[in-house]
PDB file of C-alpha atoms in Angstrom:
ATOM      1  CA  MET A   7     110.696  65.122  39.460  1.00  0.00           C
ATOM      2  CA  LYS A   8     113.119  65.121  42.370  1.00  0.00           C
ATOM      3  CA  ILE A   9     116.406  66.816  41.497  1.00  0.00           C
ATOM      4  CA  VAL A  10     119.214  66.946  44.050  1.00  0.00           C
ATOM      5  CA  VAL A  11     121.635  69.864  43.687  1.00  0.00           C
ATOM      6  CA  ILE A  12     125.031  69.128  45.227  1.00  0.00           C
ATOM      7  CA  GLY A  13     126.428  72.484  46.291  1.00  0.00           C
ATOM      8  CA  GLY A  14     122.856  73.703  46.319  1.00  0.00           C
ATOM      9  CA  THR A  15     123.415  76.470  48.862  1.00  0.00           C
ATOM     10  CA  GLY A  16     126.227  78.129  46.893  1.00  0.00           C
ATOM     11  CA  MET A  17     126.059  80.944  44.365  1.00  0.00           C
ATOM     12  CA  ILE A  18     125.070  78.858  41.314  1.00  0.00           C
ATOM     13  CA  GLY A  19     123.388  76.099  43.334  1.00  0.00           C
ATOM     14  CA  SER A  20     120.938  78.398  45.091  1.00  0.00           C
ATOM     15  CA  LYS A  21     119.921  79.925  41.756  1.00  0.00           C
ATOM     16  CA  LEU A  22     119.389  76.422  40.350  1.00  0.00           C
ATOM     17  CA  VAL A  23     117.241  75.287  43.265  1.00  0.00           C
ATOM     18  CA  ALA A  24     115.051  78.369  42.896  1.00  0.00           C
ATOM     19  CA  LYS A  25     114.679  78.071  39.111  1.00  0.00           C
ATOM     20  CA  LEU A  26     113.894  74.349  39.217  1.00  0.00           C
ATOM     21  CA  GLY A  27     111.348  74.912  41.984  1.00  0.00           C
ATOM     22  CA  GLU A  28     109.643  77.598  39.903  1.00  0.00           C
ATOM     23  CA  HIS A  29     109.164  74.999  37.162  1.00  0.00           C
ATOM     24  CA  GLY A  30     107.459  72.559  39.491  1.00  0.00           C
ATOM     25  CA  HIS A  31     110.347  70.232  40.300  1.00  0.00           C
ATOM     26  CA  GLU A  32     111.240  69.017  43.773  1.00  0.00           C
ATOM     27  CA  ALA A  33     114.660  70.656  43.956  1.00  0.00           C
ATOM     28  CA  VAL A  34     116.682  69.696  47.027  1.00  0.00           C
ATOM     29  CA  ALA A  35     119.783  71.632  48.086  1.00  0.00           C
ATOM     30  CA  ALA A  36     122.510  69.287  49.345  1.00  0.00           C
ATOM     31  CA  ALA A  37     125.607  70.712  51.026  1.00  0.00           C
ATOM     32  CA  PRO A  38     127.545  70.336  54.287  1.00  0.00           C
ATOM     33  CA  ASN A  39     125.288  72.929  55.915  1.00  0.00           C
ATOM     34  CA  THR A  40     122.230  70.817  55.039  1.00  0.00           C
ATOM     35  CA  GLY A  41     123.806  67.636  56.426  1.00  0.00           C
ATOM     36  CA  VAL A  42     125.238  66.223  53.190  1.00  0.00           C
ATOM     37  CA  ASP A  43     129.000  65.766  52.827  1.00  0.00           C
ATOM     38  CA  THR A  44     130.208  64.247  49.563  1.00  0.00           C
ATOM     39  CA  LEU A  45     133.765  63.889  50.881  1.00  0.00           C
ATOM     40  CA  THR A  46     132.693  61.513  53.651  1.00  0.00           C
ATOM     41  CA  GLY A  47     129.470  60.276  52.077  1.00  0.00           C
ATOM     42  CA  LYS A  48     127.436  61.500  55.035  1.00  0.00           C
ATOM     43  CA  GLY A  49     123.780  62.038  54.162  1.00  0.00           C
ATOM     44  CA  LEU A  50     124.077  60.954  50.529  1.00  0.00           C
ATOM     45  CA  ASP A  51     121.906  57.846  50.706  1.00  0.00           C
ATOM     46  CA  GLU A  52     119.143  59.748  52.456  1.00  0.00           C
ATOM     47  CA  VAL A  53     119.070  62.780  50.176  1.00  0.00           C
ATOM     48  CA  LEU A  54     119.247  60.701  46.964  1.00  0.00           C
ATOM     49  CA  THR A  55     116.269  58.496  47.854  1.00  0.00           C
ATOM     50  CA  GLY A  56     113.735  58.938  45.061  1.00  0.00           C
ATOM     51  CA  ALA A  57     115.943  61.300  43.029  1.00  0.00           C
ATOM     52  CA  SER A  58     115.828  61.123  39.234  1.00  0.00           C
ATOM     53  CA  VAL A  59     118.578  63.665  38.579  1.00  0.00           C
ATOM     54  CA  VAL A  60     121.659  64.862  40.433  1.00  0.00           C
ATOM     55  CA  ILE A  61     123.335  68.154  39.548  1.00  0.00           C
ATOM     56  CA  ASP A  62     126.826  68.707  40.929  1.00  0.00           C
ATOM     57  CA  VAL A  63     127.849  72.365  41.185  1.00  0.00           C
ATOM     58  CA  SER A  64     129.966  71.903  44.306  1.00  0.00           C
ATOM     59  CA  ASN A  65     133.444  73.375  44.564  1.00  0.00           C
ATOM     60  CA  SER A  66     136.588  72.674  46.526  1.00  0.00           C
ATOM     61  CA  PRO A  67     137.227  74.813  49.612  1.00  0.00           C
ATOM     62  CA  SER A  68     140.910  74.885  48.611  1.00  0.00           C
ATOM     63  CA  PHE A  69     142.357  75.569  45.167  1.00  0.00           C
ATOM     64  CA  GLU A  70     145.784  74.151  46.065  1.00  0.00           C
ATOM     65  CA  ASP A  71     146.655  71.552  43.415  1.00  0.00           C
ATOM     66  CA  ALA A  72     146.655  68.406  45.568  1.00  0.00           C
ATOM     67  CA  ALA A  73     143.687  69.489  47.676  1.00  0.00           C
ATOM     68  CA  VAL A  74     141.436  70.361  44.756  1.00  0.00           C
ATOM     69  CA  LEU A  75     142.247  67.080  42.992  1.00  0.00           C
ATOM     70  CA  GLU A  76     141.494  65.125  46.168  1.00  0.00           C
ATOM     71  CA  PHE A  77     138.199  66.971  46.595  1.00  0.00           C
ATOM     72  CA  PHE A  78     136.845  66.342  43.113  1.00  0.00           C
ATOM     73  CA  GLU A  79     138.020  62.741  42.872  1.00  0.00           C
ATOM     74  CA  THR A  80     136.784  61.691  46.311  1.00  0.00           C
ATOM     75  CA  SER A  81     133.487  63.557  46.232  1.00  0.00           C
ATOM     76  CA  THR A  82     132.686  62.388  42.699  1.00  0.00           C
ATOM     77  CA  ARG A  83     133.440  58.733  43.485  1.00  0.00           C
ATOM     78  CA  ASN A  84     131.233  58.881  46.575  1.00  0.00           C
ATOM     79  CA  LEU A  85     128.461  60.644  44.718  1.00  0.00           C
ATOM     80  CA  LEU A  86     128.443  58.283  41.728  1.00  0.00           C
ATOM     81  CA  ALA A  87     128.411  55.231  43.990  1.00  0.00           C
ATOM     82  CA  ALA A  88     125.458  56.581  45.947  1.00  0.00           C
ATOM     83  CA  GLU A  89     123.632  57.515  42.741  1.00  0.00           C
ATOM     84  CA  ALA A  90     124.042  54.002  41.328  1.00  0.00           C
ATOM     85  CA  LYS A  91     122.627  52.594  44.555  1.00  0.00           C
ATOM     86  CA  ALA A  92     119.672  54.995  44.467  1.00  0.00           C
ATOM     87  CA  GLY A  93     118.867  54.441  40.775  1.00  0.00           C
ATOM     88  CA  VAL A  94     119.579  58.024  39.663  1.00  0.00           C
ATOM     89  CA  ARG A  95     119.029  58.314  35.900  1.00  0.00           C
ATOM     90  CA  HIS A  96     120.940  61.486  35.011  1.00  0.00           C
ATOM     91  CA  HIS A  97     124.129  63.020  36.454  1.00  0.00           C
ATOM     92  CA  VAL A  98     124.844  66.624  35.479  1.00  0.00           C
ATOM     93  CA  VAL A  99     128.051  68.426  36.363  1.00  0.00           C
ATOM     94  CA  LEU A 100     129.118  72.038  35.925  1.00  0.00           C
ATOM     95  CA  SER A 101     132.710  72.211  34.753  1.00  0.00           C
ATOM     96  CA  VAL A 102     135.088  74.662  33.101  1.00  0.00           C
ATOM     97  CA  VAL A 103     135.794  75.555  29.487  1.00  0.00           C
ATOM     98  CA  GLY A 104     139.370  74.545  28.668  1.00  0.00           C
ATOM     99  CA  THR A 105     139.829  71.609  31.056  1.00  0.00           C
ATOM    100  CA  ASP A 106     140.963  69.348  28.231  1.00  0.00           C
ATOM    101  CA  ARG A 107     143.288  71.964  26.743  1.00  0.00           C
ATOM    102  CA  ARG A 108     145.142  72.965  29.923  1.00  0.00           C
ATOM    103  CA  PRO A 109     145.519  69.939  32.226  1.00  0.00           C
ATOM    104  CA  ASP A 110     148.781  71.515  33.436  1.00  0.00           C
ATOM    105  CA  ILE A 111     146.665  74.004  35.428  1.00  0.00           C
ATOM    106  CA  GLY A 112     145.903  72.357  38.770  1.00  0.00           C
ATOM    107  CA  TYR A 113     142.229  73.330  38.992  1.00  0.00           C
ATOM    108  CA  PHE A 114     141.581  72.363  35.375  1.00  0.00           C
ATOM    109  CA  ARG A 115     143.363  69.036  35.916  1.00  0.00           C
ATOM    110  CA  ALA A 116     141.109  68.313  38.900  1.00  0.00           C
ATOM    111  CA  LYS A 117     137.952  69.137  36.950  1.00  0.00           C
ATOM    112  CA  LEU A 118     139.157  66.943  34.072  1.00  0.00           C
ATOM    113  CA  ALA A 119     139.677  64.061  36.520  1.00  0.00           C
ATOM    114  CA  GLN A 120     136.114  64.601  37.744  1.00  0.00           C
ATOM    115  CA  GLU A 121     134.788  64.520  34.183  1.00  0.00           C
ATOM    116  CA  ASN A 122     136.664  61.304  33.403  1.00  0.00           C
ATOM    117  CA  LEU A 123     135.169  59.565  36.443  1.00  0.00           C
ATOM    118  CA  ILE A 124     131.697  60.589  35.301  1.00  0.00           C
ATOM    119  CA  LYS A 125     132.300  59.370  31.741  1.00  0.00           C
ATOM    120  CA  LYS A 126     133.468  55.968  33.017  1.00  0.00           C
ATOM    121  CA  SER A 127     130.488  55.473  35.333  1.00  0.00           C
ATOM    122  CA  SER A 128     127.322  53.568  34.415  1.00  0.00           C
ATOM    123  CA  ILE A 129     125.087  56.596  35.002  1.00  0.00           C
ATOM    124  CA  PRO A 130     123.909  58.631  31.971  1.00  0.00           C
ATOM    125  CA  PHE A 131     125.473  62.087  32.187  1.00  0.00           C
ATOM    126  CA  SER A 132     125.716  65.605  30.854  1.00  0.00           C
ATOM    127  CA  ILE A 133     128.735  67.890  31.302  1.00  0.00           C
ATOM    128  CA  VAL A 134     128.280  71.659  31.049  1.00  0.00           C
ATOM    129  CA  HIS A 135     131.487  73.569  30.378  1.00  0.00           C
ATOM    130  CA  SER A 136     131.167  77.234  31.353  1.00  0.00           C
ATOM    131  CA  THR A 137     133.416  80.216  30.986  1.00  0.00           C
ATOM    132  CA  GLN A 138     134.170  82.379  34.020  1.00  0.00           C
ATOM    133  CA  PHE A 139     131.277  84.031  35.888  1.00  0.00           C
ATOM    134  CA  PHE A 140     130.700  87.796  36.068  1.00  0.00           C
ATOM    135  CA  GLU A 141     130.331  87.357  39.822  1.00  0.00           C
ATOM    136  CA  PHE A 142     134.029  86.502  40.193  1.00  0.00           C
ATOM    137  CA  THR A 143     135.520  89.339  38.150  1.00  0.00           C
ATOM    138  CA  ARG A 144     136.354  91.538  41.152  1.00  0.00           C
ATOM    139  CA  ARG A 145     138.065  88.605  42.865  1.00  0.00           C
ATOM    140  CA  ILE A 146     140.138  87.960  39.726  1.00  0.00           C
ATOM    141  CA  ALA A 147     141.176  91.606  39.547  1.00  0.00           C
ATOM    142  CA  ASP A 148     142.126  91.637  43.226  1.00  0.00           C
ATOM    143  CA  GLY A 149     144.235  88.506  42.771  1.00  0.00           C
ATOM    144  CA  ALA A 150     146.108  90.120  39.886  1.00  0.00           C
ATOM    145  CA  THR A 151     146.791  93.373  41.733  1.00  0.00           C
ATOM    146  CA  ASP A 152     150.241  94.587  42.680  1.00  0.00           C
ATOM    147  CA  GLY A 153     150.069  98.019  44.256  1.00  0.00           C
ATOM    148  CA  ALA A 154     147.999 100.167  41.919  1.00  0.00           C
ATOM    149  CA  SER A 155     148.442  97.860  38.903  1.00  0.00           C
ATOM    150  CA  VAL A 156     146.375  94.908  37.715  1.00  0.00           C
ATOM    151  CA  ALA A 157     148.301  92.561  35.416  1.00  0.00           C
ATOM    152  CA  MET A 158     146.174  90.864  32.765  1.00  0.00           C
ATOM    153  CA  PRO A 159     147.158  88.785  29.738  1.00  0.00           C
ATOM    154  CA  PRO A 160     145.943  89.697  26.227  1.00  0.00           C
ATOM    155  CA  VAL A 161     143.962  86.480  25.697  1.00  0.00           C
ATOM    156  CA  ALA A 162     140.342  85.842  24.743  1.00  0.00           C
ATOM    157  CA  PHE A 163     137.859  86.206  27.625  1.00  0.00           C
ATOM    158  CA  GLN A 164     134.092  85.628  27.445  1.00  0.00           C
ATOM    159  CA  PRO A 165     132.534  85.575  30.930  1.00  0.00           C
ATOM    160  CA  ILE A 166     128.874  84.857  31.635  1.00  0.00           C
ATOM    161  CA  ALA A 167     126.247  85.828  34.213  1.00  0.00           C
ATOM    162  CA  GLY A 168     125.617  83.302  36.980  1.00  0.00           C
ATOM    163  CA  ASP A 169     121.868  83.439  36.290  1.00  0.00           C
ATOM    164  CA  GLU A 170     122.468  82.272  32.739  1.00  0.00           C
ATOM    165  CA  VAL A 171     124.783  79.495  33.938  1.00  0.00           C
ATOM    166  CA  ALA A 172     122.035  78.263  36.259  1.00  0.00           C
ATOM    167  CA  LYS A 173     119.484  78.494  33.459  1.00  0.00           C
ATOM    168  CA  ALA A 174     121.644  76.436  31.087  1.00  0.00           C
ATOM    169  CA  VAL A 175     122.465  73.801  33.700  1.00  0.00           C
ATOM    170  CA  GLY A 176     118.819  73.524  34.748  1.00  0.00           C
ATOM    171  CA  ARG A 177     117.640  73.151  31.159  1.00  0.00           C
ATOM    172  CA  THR A 178     120.235  70.419  30.615  1.00  0.00           C
ATOM    173  CA  ALA A 179     119.189  68.608  33.785  1.00  0.00           C
ATOM    174  CA  VAL A 180     115.525  68.297  32.833  1.00  0.00           C
ATOM    175  CA  GLY A 181     116.377  67.101  29.324  1.00  0.00           C
ATOM    176  CA  SER A 182     117.662  63.748  28.146  1.00  0.00           C
ATOM    177  CA  PRO A 183     121.257  62.896  29.141  1.00  0.00           C
ATOM    178  CA  LEU A 184     123.747  64.065  26.524  1.00  0.00           C
ATOM    179  CA  ASN A 185     126.426  61.517  27.405  1.00  0.00           C
ATOM    180  CA  GLY A 186     128.658  64.312  26.244  1.00  0.00           C
ATOM    181  CA  THR A 187     129.563  67.949  26.782  1.00  0.00           C
ATOM    182  CA  ILE A 188     128.040  71.315  25.912  1.00  0.00           C
ATOM    183  CA  GLU A 189     129.753  74.674  26.309  1.00  0.00           C
ATOM    184  CA  ILE A 190     128.276  77.989  27.437  1.00  0.00           C
ATOM    185  CA  ALA A 191     129.718  81.497  27.419  1.00  0.00           C
ATOM    186  CA  GLY A 192     128.734  85.132  27.645  1.00  0.00           C
ATOM    187  CA  PRO A 193     127.592  87.156  24.622  1.00  0.00           C
ATOM    188  CA  GLU A 194     130.765  89.255  24.322  1.00  0.00           C
ATOM    189  CA  ARG A 195     134.301  88.072  23.595  1.00  0.00           C
ATOM    190  CA  LEU A 196     137.058  90.556  24.445  1.00  0.00           C
ATOM    191  CA  GLN A 197     140.721  90.373  25.290  1.00  0.00           C
ATOM    192  CA  MET A 198     141.104  89.774  29.023  1.00  0.00           C
ATOM    193  CA  ASP A 199     143.118  92.943  29.569  1.00  0.00           C
ATOM    194  CA  GLU A 200     140.555  94.971  27.635  1.00  0.00           C
ATOM    195  CA  PHE A 201     137.653  93.471  29.604  1.00  0.00           C
ATOM    196  CA  PHE A 202     139.227  94.350  32.938  1.00  0.00           C
ATOM    197  CA  ARG A 203     140.230  97.811  31.769  1.00  0.00           C
ATOM    198  CA  ASN A 204     136.562  98.455  30.946  1.00  0.00           C
ATOM    199  CA  ALA A 205     135.435  96.827  34.190  1.00  0.00           C
ATOM    200  CA  LEU A 206     137.710  98.918  36.401  1.00  0.00           C
ATOM    201  CA  ASP A 207     136.460 102.045  34.629  1.00  0.00           C
ATOM    202  CA  ALA A 208     132.872 100.964  35.312  1.00  0.00           C
ATOM    203  CA  TRP A 209     133.737 100.339  38.977  1.00  0.00           C
ATOM    204  CA  ASP A 210     135.346 103.805  39.257  1.00  0.00           C
ATOM    205  CA  ASP A 211     138.410 101.889  40.410  1.00  0.00           C
ATOM    206  CA  PRO A 212     141.672 103.884  40.333  1.00  0.00           C
ATOM    207  CA  ARG A 213     143.838 100.832  39.626  1.00  0.00           C
ATOM    208  CA  LYS A 214     145.350 100.560  36.159  1.00  0.00           C
ATOM    209  CA  VAL A 215     145.321  97.417  34.035  1.00  0.00           C
ATOM    210  CA  VAL A 216     148.748  96.500  32.691  1.00  0.00           C
ATOM    211  CA  THR A 217     148.896  94.167  29.705  1.00  0.00           C
ATOM    212  CA  ASP A 218     151.301  91.342  30.539  1.00  0.00           C
ATOM    213  CA  THR A 219     151.691  88.257  28.360  1.00  0.00           C
ATOM    214  CA  HIS A 220     153.235  86.461  31.351  1.00  0.00           C
ATOM    215  CA  ALA A 221     150.432  87.284  33.810  1.00  0.00           C
ATOM    216  CA  HIS A 222     149.158  84.195  35.610  1.00  0.00           C
ATOM    217  CA  TYR A 223     145.601  82.857  35.919  1.00  0.00           C
ATOM    218  CA  PHE A 224     145.098  79.920  38.289  1.00  0.00           C
ATOM    219  CA  GLY A 225     148.885  79.896  38.615  1.00  0.00           C
ATOM    220  CA  ALA A 226     149.759  79.560  34.941  1.00  0.00           C
ATOM    221  CA  GLU A 227     150.427  81.632  31.847  1.00  0.00           C
ATOM    222  CA  LEU A 228     147.632  81.516  29.286  1.00  0.00           C
ATOM    223  CA  ASN A 229     147.413  80.980  25.552  1.00  0.00           C
ATOM    224  CA  GLU A 230     144.950  82.895  23.392  1.00  0.00           C
ATOM    225  CA  PRO A 231     142.103  80.317  23.256  1.00  0.00           C
ATOM    226  CA  ASP A 232     142.406  78.734  26.723  1.00  0.00           C
ATOM    227  CA  LEU A 233     139.395  80.376  28.410  1.00  0.00           C
ATOM    228  CA  VAL A 234     136.827  80.429  25.601  1.00  0.00           C
ATOM    229  CA  PRO A 235     134.832  77.746  23.768  1.00  0.00           C
ATOM    230  CA  ALA A 236     136.753  76.005  21.006  1.00  0.00           C
ATOM    231  CA  GLY A 237     133.706  75.382  18.822  1.00  0.00           C
ATOM    232  CA  GLU A 238     129.932  75.683  18.989  1.00  0.00           C
ATOM    233  CA  ALA A 239     128.618  77.105  22.244  1.00  0.00           C
ATOM    234  CA  THR A 240     125.380  78.369  23.746  1.00  0.00           C
ATOM    235  CA  LEU A 241     125.764  82.087  24.384  1.00  0.00           C
ATOM    236  CA  GLY A 242     124.067  84.106  27.090  1.00  0.00           C
ATOM    237  CA  GLU A 243     122.276  87.374  26.402  1.00  0.00           C
ATOM    238  CA  ILE A 244     123.287  89.458  29.428  1.00  0.00           C
ATOM    239  CA  THR A 245     126.277  91.730  28.845  1.00  0.00           C
ATOM    240  CA  TYR A 246     128.640  92.595  31.664  1.00  0.00           C
ATOM    241  CA  ALA A 247     127.527  96.238  31.577  1.00  0.00           C
ATOM    242  CA  ASP A 248     123.862  95.223  31.943  1.00  0.00           C
ATOM    243  CA  TRP A 249     124.678  92.703  34.664  1.00  0.00           C
ATOM    244  CA  LEU A 250     126.631  95.338  36.586  1.00  0.00           C
ATOM    245  CA  LYS A 251     123.673  97.723  36.493  1.00  0.00           C
ATOM    246  CA  SER A 252     121.194  95.106  37.676  1.00  0.00           C
ATOM    247  CA  SER A 253     123.453  93.508  40.301  1.00  0.00           C
ATOM    248  CA  GLY A 254     124.183  96.740  42.118  1.00  0.00           C
ATOM    249  CA  GLU A 255     127.867  95.821  42.473  1.00  0.00           C
TER     250      GLU A 255
END
């Protein structure tokens, strides 16, 4: 079947397009660089013609609170309207574990607004909540660095490989709509400070991780369960150590 991947040229999107294509689906990457802009609606009607499923893994170019909210609300409204017009039968979105627990965090609040728009639409849907990706761990460490120190809070952290995120989202997309949410996470749950201490050692990075209960993540202090699934979740099999070896990072 024809499956349109919004954000299909990005890190997760490109993996999805490849995996879906390998399984015989007509997977179409839709992004500004392919002529599709969900913020303006440009190209949506054309790319959605004949599509059975739409997967949205797009992300805001800005994480500033107002900008990210505007991105997800506007793009999702435009996308849902175009899908209804085209007769799309399943809308799948990749979101973030913890959106409902921490709406005070700007990015989480924007993703929650996106989810609420999807739930209120007439299109059958599935929401996939994921923990953080292995691919972003260096960026997180860099953002928490002050001189030679990396401040990390002692809260639960369970990141997952991007390949396994794409696999879970793809499997959800070709199944029946859940009209609900599933959660996915990596196979190992550690404290965030412990994870990054191990990671920096593996990177041969001279910076030192400092445990700080007041350290910020997405601009806010964290509570123990904020970044991990609250209940049942589908767990990946790839550990960070194995991913690091295979990724060459």
